[in-house]
Amino acid sequence: SQQGEEDPQALSIQEGENATMNCSYKTSINNLQWYRQNSGRGLVHLILIRSNEREKHSGRLRVTLDTSKKSSSLLITASRAADTASYFCATDRGSTLGRLYFGRGTQLTVWP
Amino acid sequence: DSGVTQTPKHLITATGQRVTLRCSPRSGDLSVYWYQQSLDQGLQFLIQYYNGEERAKGNILERFSAQQFPDLHSELNLSSLELGDSALYFCASSVKAGEGEQFFGPGTRLTVL
């Protein structure tokens, strides 16, 4: 069963613009992670934010977490055509076993 | 390159057949996870092993089984295949069994005809 729900399902922007994707989840979590997947390929880990953190940065990526609203957002600044991919949020549902629960993803298309 | 390898990359087989998917985790990673990605179900966790022992089970059918060997590589066995088993199967690994990022392999695309 899915845990996260990404919004929007698809996003189309021009190079240089910022892209914001949102993720909502339903249970308590230890951490939330964002992954990227180029078409039909393996997932690449982007960033992990712990439940006691509110914001985290990595290069052009900025992730926020609001545990009271059970939501997270991923901001990609100054998007490039190479950022075109699907972006997934994943949570652990509060478990320490390690299994991840993924959302359906946001398909981001960045036009040159 | 995540350091996780999966073979084969593509597999085409017929209904009723049995296949084995292989995964080698990153050097030093003790935990291996298997996920299935399909258009219908999205990314679903199947099963997790840690240092040779099963750690967690998810939406894995009884027709599917897995194991992790002493050298830490893992195999996912799919039997009595059905059309609906067509999907991308990913293996991921991590250092610890719990928190932390997972490193995903390139996947095996299984097509059941």
PDB file of N, CA, C and O in Angstrom, chain B residues 32-87:
ATOM      1  N   VAL B  32      19.658  -5.904   2.346  1.00  0.00           N
ATOM      2  CA  VAL B  32      19.187  -5.927   0.958  1.00  0.00           C
ATOM      3  C   VAL B  32      17.661  -5.873   0.961  1.00  0.00           C
ATOM      4  O   VAL B  32      17.008  -6.544   1.756  1.00  0.00           O
ATOM      5  N   TYR B  33      17.139  -5.062   0.076  1.00  0.00           N
ATOM      6  CA  TYR B  33      15.689  -4.898  -0.056  1.00  0.00           C
ATOM      7  C   TYR B  33      15.305  -5.201  -1.502  1.00  0.00           C
ATOM      8  O   TYR B  33      16.030  -4.857  -2.434  1.00  0.00           O
ATOM      9  N   TRP B  34      14.128  -5.780  -1.678  1.00  0.00           N
ATOM     10  CA  TRP B  34      13.567  -5.984  -3.015  1.00  0.00           C
ATOM     11  C   TRP B  34      12.269  -5.191  -3.132  1.00  0.00           C
ATOM     12  O   TRP B  34      11.415  -5.215  -2.222  1.00  0.00           O
ATOM     13  N   TYR B  35      12.148  -4.480  -4.264  1.00  0.00           N
ATOM     14  CA  TYR B  35      10.944  -3.711  -4.551  1.00  0.00           C
ATOM     15  C   TYR B  35      10.451  -4.078  -5.953  1.00  0.00           C
ATOM     16  O   TYR B  35      11.223  -4.417  -6.841  1.00  0.00           O
ATOM     17  N   GLN B  36       9.155  -3.961  -6.115  1.00  0.00           N
ATOM     18  CA  GLN B  36       8.530  -4.174  -7.415  1.00  0.00           C
ATOM     19  C   GLN B  36       7.907  -2.854  -7.855  1.00  0.00           C
ATOM     20  O   GLN B  36       7.227  -2.189  -7.058  1.00  0.00           O
ATOM     21  N   GLN B  37       8.139  -2.470  -9.100  1.00  0.00           N
ATOM     22  CA  GLN B  37       7.523  -1.251  -9.623  1.00  0.00           C
ATOM     23  C   GLN B  37       6.668  -1.585 -10.833  1.00  0.00           C
ATOM     24  O   GLN B  37       7.164  -2.095 -11.843  1.00  0.00           O
ATOM     25  N   SER B  38       5.398  -1.308 -10.733  1.00  0.00           N
ATOM     26  CA  SER B  38       4.479  -1.522 -11.853  1.00  0.00           C
ATOM     27  C   SER B  38       3.594  -0.302 -12.003  1.00  0.00           C
ATOM     28  O   SER B  38       3.467   0.506 -11.074  1.00  0.00           O
ATOM     29  N   LEU B  39       2.986  -0.187 -13.165  1.00  0.00           N
ATOM     30  CA  LEU B  39       2.104   0.957 -13.405  1.00  0.00           C
ATOM     31  C   LEU B  39       0.907   0.917 -12.461  1.00  0.00           C
ATOM     32  O   LEU B  39       0.444   1.947 -11.979  1.00  0.00           O
ATOM     33  N   ASP B  40       0.418  -0.295 -12.188  1.00  0.00           N
ATOM     34  CA  ASP B  40      -0.774  -0.447 -11.337  1.00  0.00           C
ATOM     35  C   ASP B  40      -0.492  -0.099  -9.885  1.00  0.00           C
ATOM     36  O   ASP B  40      -1.223   0.642  -9.248  1.00  0.00           O
ATOM     37  N   GLN B  41       0.581  -0.673  -9.354  1.00  0.00           N
ATOM     38  CA  GLN B  41       0.817  -0.617  -7.909  1.00  0.00           C
ATOM     39  C   GLN B  41       1.891   0.383  -7.499  1.00  0.00           C
ATOM     40  O   GLN B  41       2.086   0.613  -6.309  1.00  0.00           O
ATOM     41  N   GLY B  42       2.588   0.950  -8.463  1.00  0.00           N
ATOM     42  CA  GLY B  42       3.683   1.835  -8.096  1.00  0.00           C
ATOM     43  C   GLY B  42       4.846   1.040  -7.530  1.00  0.00           C
ATOM     44  O   GLY B  42       5.052  -0.119  -7.880  1.00  0.00           O
ATOM     45  N   LEU B  43       5.599   1.652  -6.635  1.00  0.00           N
ATOM     46  CA  LEU B  43       6.751   1.006  -6.007  1.00  0.00           C
ATOM     47  C   LEU B  43       6.315   0.309  -4.733  1.00  0.00           C
ATOM     48  O   LEU B  43       5.896   0.950  -3.780  1.00  0.00           O
ATOM     49  N   GLN B  44       6.438  -1.005  -4.717  1.00  0.00           N
ATOM     50  CA  GLN B  44       6.001  -1.782  -3.574  1.00  0.00           C
ATOM     51  C   GLN B  44       7.172  -2.548  -2.972  1.00  0.00           C
ATOM     52  O   GLN B  44       7.930  -3.193  -3.684  1.00  0.00           O
ATOM     53  N   PHE B  45       7.279  -2.495  -1.666  1.00  0.00           N
ATOM     54  CA  PHE B  45       8.303  -3.261  -0.952  1.00  0.00           C
ATOM     55  C   PHE B  45       7.919  -4.730  -0.957  1.00  0.00           C
ATOM     56  O   PHE B  45       6.769  -5.086  -0.685  1.00  0.00           O
ATOM     57  N   LEU B  46       8.876  -5.588  -1.243  1.00  0.00           N
ATOM     58  CA  LEU B  46       8.614  -7.025  -1.251  1.00  0.00           C
ATOM     59  C   LEU B  46       9.186  -7.699  -0.009  1.00  0.00           C
ATOM     60  O   LEU B  46       8.466  -8.341   0.751  1.00  0.00           O
ATOM     61  N   ILE B  47      10.499  -7.571   0.174  1.00  0.00           N
ATOM     62  CA  ILE B  47      11.138  -8.301   1.255  1.00  0.00           C
ATOM     63  C   ILE B  47      12.498  -7.697   1.562  1.00  0.00           C
ATOM     64  O   ILE B  47      13.099  -7.044   0.709  1.00  0.00           O
ATOM     65  N   GLN B  48      12.956  -7.888   2.791  1.00  0.00           N
ATOM     66  CA  GLN B  48      14.239  -7.359   3.240  1.00  0.00           C
ATOM     67  C   GLN B  48      15.034  -8.444   3.942  1.00  0.00           C
ATOM     68  O   GLN B  48      14.487  -9.237   4.719  1.00  0.00           O
ATOM     69  N   TYR B  49      16.327  -8.455   3.676  1.00  0.00           N
ATOM     70  CA  TYR B  49      17.253  -9.345   4.370  1.00  0.00           C
ATOM     71  C   TYR B  49      18.342  -8.517   5.022  1.00  0.00           C
ATOM     72  O   TYR B  49      18.745  -7.462   4.511  1.00  0.00           O
ATOM     73  N   TYR B  50      18.785  -9.007   6.145  1.00  0.00           N
ATOM     74  CA  TYR B  50      19.905  -8.360   6.832  1.00  0.00           C
ATOM     75  C   TYR B  50      20.894  -9.448   7.248  1.00  0.00           C
ATOM     76  O   TYR B  50      20.551 -10.332   8.025  1.00  0.00           O
ATOM     77  N   ASN B  51      22.078  -9.365   6.708  1.00  0.00           N
ATOM     78  CA  ASN B  51      23.163 -10.283   7.044  1.00  0.00           C
ATOM     79  C   ASN B  51      22.709 -11.744   6.960  1.00  0.00           C
ATOM     80  O   ASN B  51      23.013 -12.542   7.848  1.00  0.00           O
ATOM     81  N   GLY B  52      21.960 -12.034   5.927  1.00  0.00           N
ATOM     82  CA  GLY B  52      21.577 -13.408   5.665  1.00  0.00           C
ATOM     83  C   GLY B  52      20.221 -13.825   6.215  1.00  0.00           C
ATOM     84  O   GLY B  52      19.725 -14.907   5.885  1.00  0.00           O
ATOM     85  N   GLU B  53      19.629 -12.985   7.045  1.00  0.00           N
ATOM     86  CA  GLU B  53      18.353 -13.366   7.652  1.00  0.00           C
ATOM     87  C   GLU B  53      17.220 -12.457   7.153  1.00  0.00           C
ATOM     88  O   GLU B  53      17.403 -11.256   6.986  1.00  0.00           O
ATOM     89  N   GLU B  54      16.051 -13.067   6.988  1.00  0.00           N
ATOM     90  CA  GLU B  54      14.897 -12.284   6.600  1.00  0.00           C
ATOM     91  C   GLU B  54      14.535 -11.322   7.724  1.00  0.00           C
ATOM     92  O   GLU B  54      14.437 -11.717   8.891  1.00  0.00           O
ATOM     93  N   ARG B  55      14.312 -10.052   7.354  1.00  0.00           N
ATOM     94  CA  ARG B  55      14.064  -9.043   8.368  1.00  0.00           C
ATOM     95  C   ARG B  55      12.643  -8.507   8.321  1.00  0.00           C
ATOM     96  O   ARG B  55      12.049  -8.197   9.340  1.00  0.00           O
ATOM     97  N   ALA B  56      12.125  -8.334   7.129  1.00  0.00           N
ATOM     98  CA  ALA B  56      10.775  -7.802   6.985  1.00  0.00           C
ATOM     99  C   ALA B  56      10.188  -8.302   5.679  1.00  0.00           C
ATOM    100  O   ALA B  56      10.902  -8.543   4.702  1.00  0.00           O
ATOM    101  N   LYS B  57       8.879  -8.484   5.719  1.00  0.00           N
ATOM    102  CA  LYS B  57       8.167  -8.958   4.538  1.00  0.00           C
ATOM    103  C   LYS B  57       7.077  -7.970   4.203  1.00  0.00           C
ATOM    104  O   LYS B  57       6.378  -7.479   5.081  1.00  0.00           O
ATOM    105  N   GLY B  58       6.930  -7.709   2.931  1.00  0.00           N
ATOM    106  CA  GLY B  58       5.874  -6.796   2.508  1.00  0.00           C
ATOM    107  C   GLY B  58       4.871  -7.500   1.638  1.00  0.00           C
ATOM    108  O   GLY B  58       4.427  -8.608   1.924  1.00  0.00           O
ATOM    109  N   ASN B  59       4.548  -6.887   0.526  1.00  0.00           N
ATOM    110  CA  ASN B  59       3.527  -7.442  -0.367  1.00  0.00           C
ATOM    111  C   ASN B  59       4.100  -8.488  -1.305  1.00  0.00           C
ATOM    112  O   ASN B  59       4.001  -8.379  -2.514  1.00  0.00           O
ATOM    113  N   ILE B  60       4.687  -9.503  -0.735  1.00  0.00           N
ATOM    114  CA  ILE B  60       5.306 -10.539  -1.553  1.00  0.00           C
ATOM    115  C   ILE B  60       4.381 -11.734  -1.659  1.00  0.00           C
ATOM    116  O   ILE B  60       3.863 -12.231  -0.668  1.00  0.00           O
ATOM    117  N   LEU B  61       4.141 -12.143  -2.900  1.00  0.00           N
ATOM    118  CA  LEU B  61       3.247 -13.265  -3.144  1.00  0.00           C
ATOM    119  C   LEU B  61       3.899 -14.566  -2.684  1.00  0.00           C
ATOM    120  O   LEU B  61       5.126 -14.685  -2.619  1.00  0.00           O
ATOM    121  N   GLU B  62       3.066 -15.557  -2.406  1.00  0.00           N
ATOM    122  CA  GLU B  62       3.595 -16.866  -1.988  1.00  0.00           C
ATOM    123  C   GLU B  62       4.388 -17.520  -3.099  1.00  0.00           C
ATOM    124  O   GLU B  62       5.265 -18.354  -2.835  1.00  0.00           O
ATOM    125  N   ARG B  63       4.105 -17.141  -4.341  1.00  0.00           N
ATOM    126  CA  ARG B  63       4.839 -17.695  -5.488  1.00  0.00           C
ATOM    127  C   ARG B  63       6.253 -17.125  -5.576  1.00  0.00           C
ATOM    128  O   ARG B  63       7.073 -17.592  -6.358  1.00  0.00           O
ATOM    129  N   PHE B  64       6.517 -16.085  -4.797  1.00  0.00           N
ATOM    130  CA  PHE B  64       7.829 -15.437  -4.822  1.00  0.00           C
ATOM    131  C   PHE B  64       8.595 -15.829  -3.556  1.00  0.00           C
ATOM    132  O   PHE B  64       8.015 -15.941  -2.471  1.00  0.00           O
ATOM    133  N   SER B  65       9.894 -15.970  -3.688  1.00  0.00           N
ATOM    134  CA  SER B  65      10.725 -16.222  -2.526  1.00  0.00           C
ATOM    135  C   SER B  65      12.069 -15.553  -2.751  1.00  0.00           C
ATOM    136  O   SER B  65      12.433 -15.219  -3.887  1.00  0.00           O
ATOM    137  N   ALA B  66      12.794 -15.363  -1.677  1.00  0.00           N
ATOM    138  CA  ALA B  66      14.099 -14.720  -1.794  1.00  0.00           C
ATOM    139  C   ALA B  66      15.038 -15.301  -0.754  1.00  0.00           C
ATOM    140  O   ALA B  66      14.611 -15.978   0.181  1.00  0.00           O
ATOM    141  N   GLN B  67      16.305 -15.054  -0.939  1.00  0.00           N
ATOM    142  CA  GLN B  67      17.290 -15.419   0.067  1.00  0.00           C
ATOM    143  C   GLN B  67      18.515 -14.535  -0.089  1.00  0.00           C
ATOM    144  O   GLN B  67      18.754 -13.946  -1.161  1.00  0.00           O
ATOM    145  N   GLN B  68      19.261 -14.441   0.996  1.00  0.00           N
ATOM    146  CA  GLN B  68      20.533 -13.719   0.972  1.00  0.00           C
ATOM    147  C   GLN B  68      21.615 -14.715   1.378  1.00  0.00           C
ATOM    148  O   GLN B  68      21.502 -15.390   2.401  1.00  0.00           O
ATOM    149  N   PHE B  69      22.640 -14.762   0.589  1.00  0.00           N
ATOM    150  CA  PHE B  69      23.694 -15.756   0.766  1.00  0.00           C
ATOM    151  C   PHE B  69      24.815 -15.226   1.660  1.00  0.00           C
ATOM    152  O   PHE B  69      24.882 -14.034   1.937  1.00  0.00           O
ATOM    153  N   PRO B  70      25.699 -16.123   2.118  1.00  0.00           N
ATOM    154  CA  PRO B  70      26.793 -15.690   3.003  1.00  0.00           C
ATOM    155  C   PRO B  70      27.651 -14.573   2.421  1.00  0.00           C
ATOM    156  O   PRO B  70      28.187 -13.756   3.174  1.00  0.00           O
ATOM    157  N   ASP B  71      27.777 -14.511   1.089  1.00  0.00           N
ATOM    158  CA  ASP B  71      28.566 -13.416   0.514  1.00  0.00           C
ATOM    159  C   ASP B  71      27.718 -12.151   0.348  1.00  0.00           C
ATOM    160  O   ASP B  71      28.174 -11.174  -0.237  1.00  0.00           O
ATOM    161  N   LEU B  72      26.513 -12.175   0.857  1.00  0.00           N
ATOM    162  CA  LEU B  72      25.559 -11.069   0.943  1.00  0.00           C
ATOM    163  C   LEU B  72      24.803 -10.791  -0.360  1.00  0.00           C
ATOM    164  O   LEU B  72      23.905  -9.944  -0.352  1.00  0.00           O
ATOM    165  N   HIS B  73      25.108 -11.491  -1.430  1.00  0.00           N
ATOM    166  CA  HIS B  73      24.284 -11.284  -2.610  1.00  0.00           C
ATOM    167  C   HIS B  73      22.919 -11.921  -2.353  1.00  0.00           C
ATOM    168  O   HIS B  73      22.761 -12.775  -1.465  1.00  0.00           O
ATOM    169  N   SER B  74      21.947 -11.473  -3.099  1.00  0.00           N
ATOM    170  CA  SER B  74      20.586 -11.939  -2.867  1.00  0.00           C
ATOM    171  C   SER B  74      19.960 -12.379  -4.181  1.00  0.00           C
ATOM    172  O   SER B  74      20.330 -11.910  -5.253  1.00  0.00           O
ATOM    173  N   GLU B  75      19.042 -13.302  -4.080  1.00  0.00           N
ATOM    174  CA  GLU B  75      18.286 -13.747  -5.237  1.00  0.00           C
ATOM    175  C   GLU B  75      16.790 -13.690  -4.933  1.00  0.00           C
ATOM    176  O   GLU B  75      16.372 -14.009  -3.814  1.00  0.00           O
ATOM    177  N   LEU B  76      16.036 -13.264  -5.926  1.00  0.00           N
ATOM    178  CA  LEU B  76      14.578 -13.244  -5.837  1.00  0.00           C
ATOM    179  C   LEU B  76      14.061 -14.246  -6.852  1.00  0.00           C
ATOM    180  O   LEU B  76      14.365 -14.136  -8.046  1.00  0.00           O
ATOM    181  N   ASN B  77      13.335 -15.240  -6.368  1.00  0.00           N
ATOM    182  CA  ASN B  77      12.795 -16.280  -7.229  1.00  0.00           C
ATOM    183  C   ASN B  77      11.309 -16.054  -7.441  1.00  0.00           C
ATOM    184  O   ASN B  77      10.553 -15.904  -6.481  1.00  0.00           O
ATOM    185  N   LEU B  78      10.919 -16.022  -8.695  1.00  0.00           N
ATOM    186  CA  LEU B  78       9.516 -15.814  -9.050  1.00  0.00           C
ATOM    187  C   LEU B  78       9.047 -17.049  -9.812  1.00  0.00           C
ATOM    188  O   LEU B  78       9.645 -17.412 -10.832  1.00  0.00           O
ATOM    189  N   SER B  79       8.002 -17.693  -9.325  1.00  0.00           N
ATOM    190  CA  SER B  79       7.550 -18.927  -9.974  1.00  0.00           C
ATOM    191  C   SER B  79       6.091 -18.817 -10.399  1.00  0.00           C
ATOM    192  O   SER B  79       5.382 -17.886  -9.989  1.00  0.00           O
ATOM    193  N   SER B  80       5.677 -19.778 -11.210  1.00  0.00           N
ATOM    194  CA  SER B  80       4.304 -19.808 -11.739  1.00  0.00           C
ATOM    195  C   SER B  80       3.896 -18.416 -12.218  1.00  0.00           C
ATOM    196  O   SER B  80       2.859 -17.875 -11.831  1.00  0.00           O
ATOM    197  N   LEU B  81       4.751 -17.864 -13.045  1.00  0.00           N
ATOM    198  CA  LEU B  81       4.583 -16.462 -13.447  1.00  0.00           C
ATOM    199  C   LEU B  81       3.266 -16.203 -14.144  1.00  0.00           C
ATOM    200  O   LEU B  81       2.773 -17.036 -14.930  1.00  0.00           O
ATOM    201  N   GLU B  82       2.716 -15.042 -13.857  1.00  0.00           N
ATOM    202  CA  GLU B  82       1.474 -14.586 -14.471  1.00  0.00           C
ATOM    203  C   GLU B  82       1.753 -13.280 -15.213  1.00  0.00           C
ATOM    204  O   GLU B  82       2.762 -12.608 -14.952  1.00  0.00           O
ATOM    205  N   LEU B  83       0.835 -12.925 -16.105  1.00  0.00           N
ATOM    206  CA  LEU B  83       1.012 -11.693 -16.870  1.00  0.00           C
ATOM    207  C   LEU B  83       1.209 -10.491 -15.951  1.00  0.00           C
ATOM    208  O   LEU B  83       2.003  -9.591 -16.222  1.00  0.00           O
ATOM    209  N   GLY B  84       0.485 -10.498 -14.854  1.00  0.00           N
ATOM    210  CA  GLY B  84       0.529  -9.383 -13.921  1.00  0.00           C
ATOM    211  C   GLY B  84       1.837  -9.238 -13.166  1.00  0.00           C
ATOM    212  O   GLY B  84       2.036  -8.244 -12.459  1.00  0.00           O
ATOM    213  N   ASP B  85       2.715 -10.221 -13.299  1.00  0.00           N
ATOM    214  CA  ASP B  85       4.021 -10.126 -12.635  1.00  0.00           C
ATOM    215  C   ASP B  85       4.999  -9.284 -13.443  1.00  0.00           C
ATOM    216  O   ASP B  85       6.099  -8.974 -12.963  1.00  0.00           O
ATOM    217  N   SER B  86       4.608  -8.930 -14.654  1.00  0.00           N
ATOM    218  CA  SER B  86       5.462  -8.073 -15.469  1.00  0.00           C
ATOM    219  C   SER B  86       5.662  -6.748 -14.750  1.00  0.00           C
ATOM    220  O   SER B  86       4.689  -6.077 -14.381  1.00  0.00           O
ATOM    221  N   ALA B  87       6.914  -6.392 -14.546  1.00  0.00           N
ATOM    222  CA  ALA B  87       7.225  -5.199 -13.763  1.00  0.00           C
ATOM    223  C   ALA B  87       8.725  -4.978 -13.768  1.00  0.00           C
ATOM    224  O   ALA B  87       9.496  -5.795 -14.285  1.00  0.00           O
TER     225      ALA B  87
END
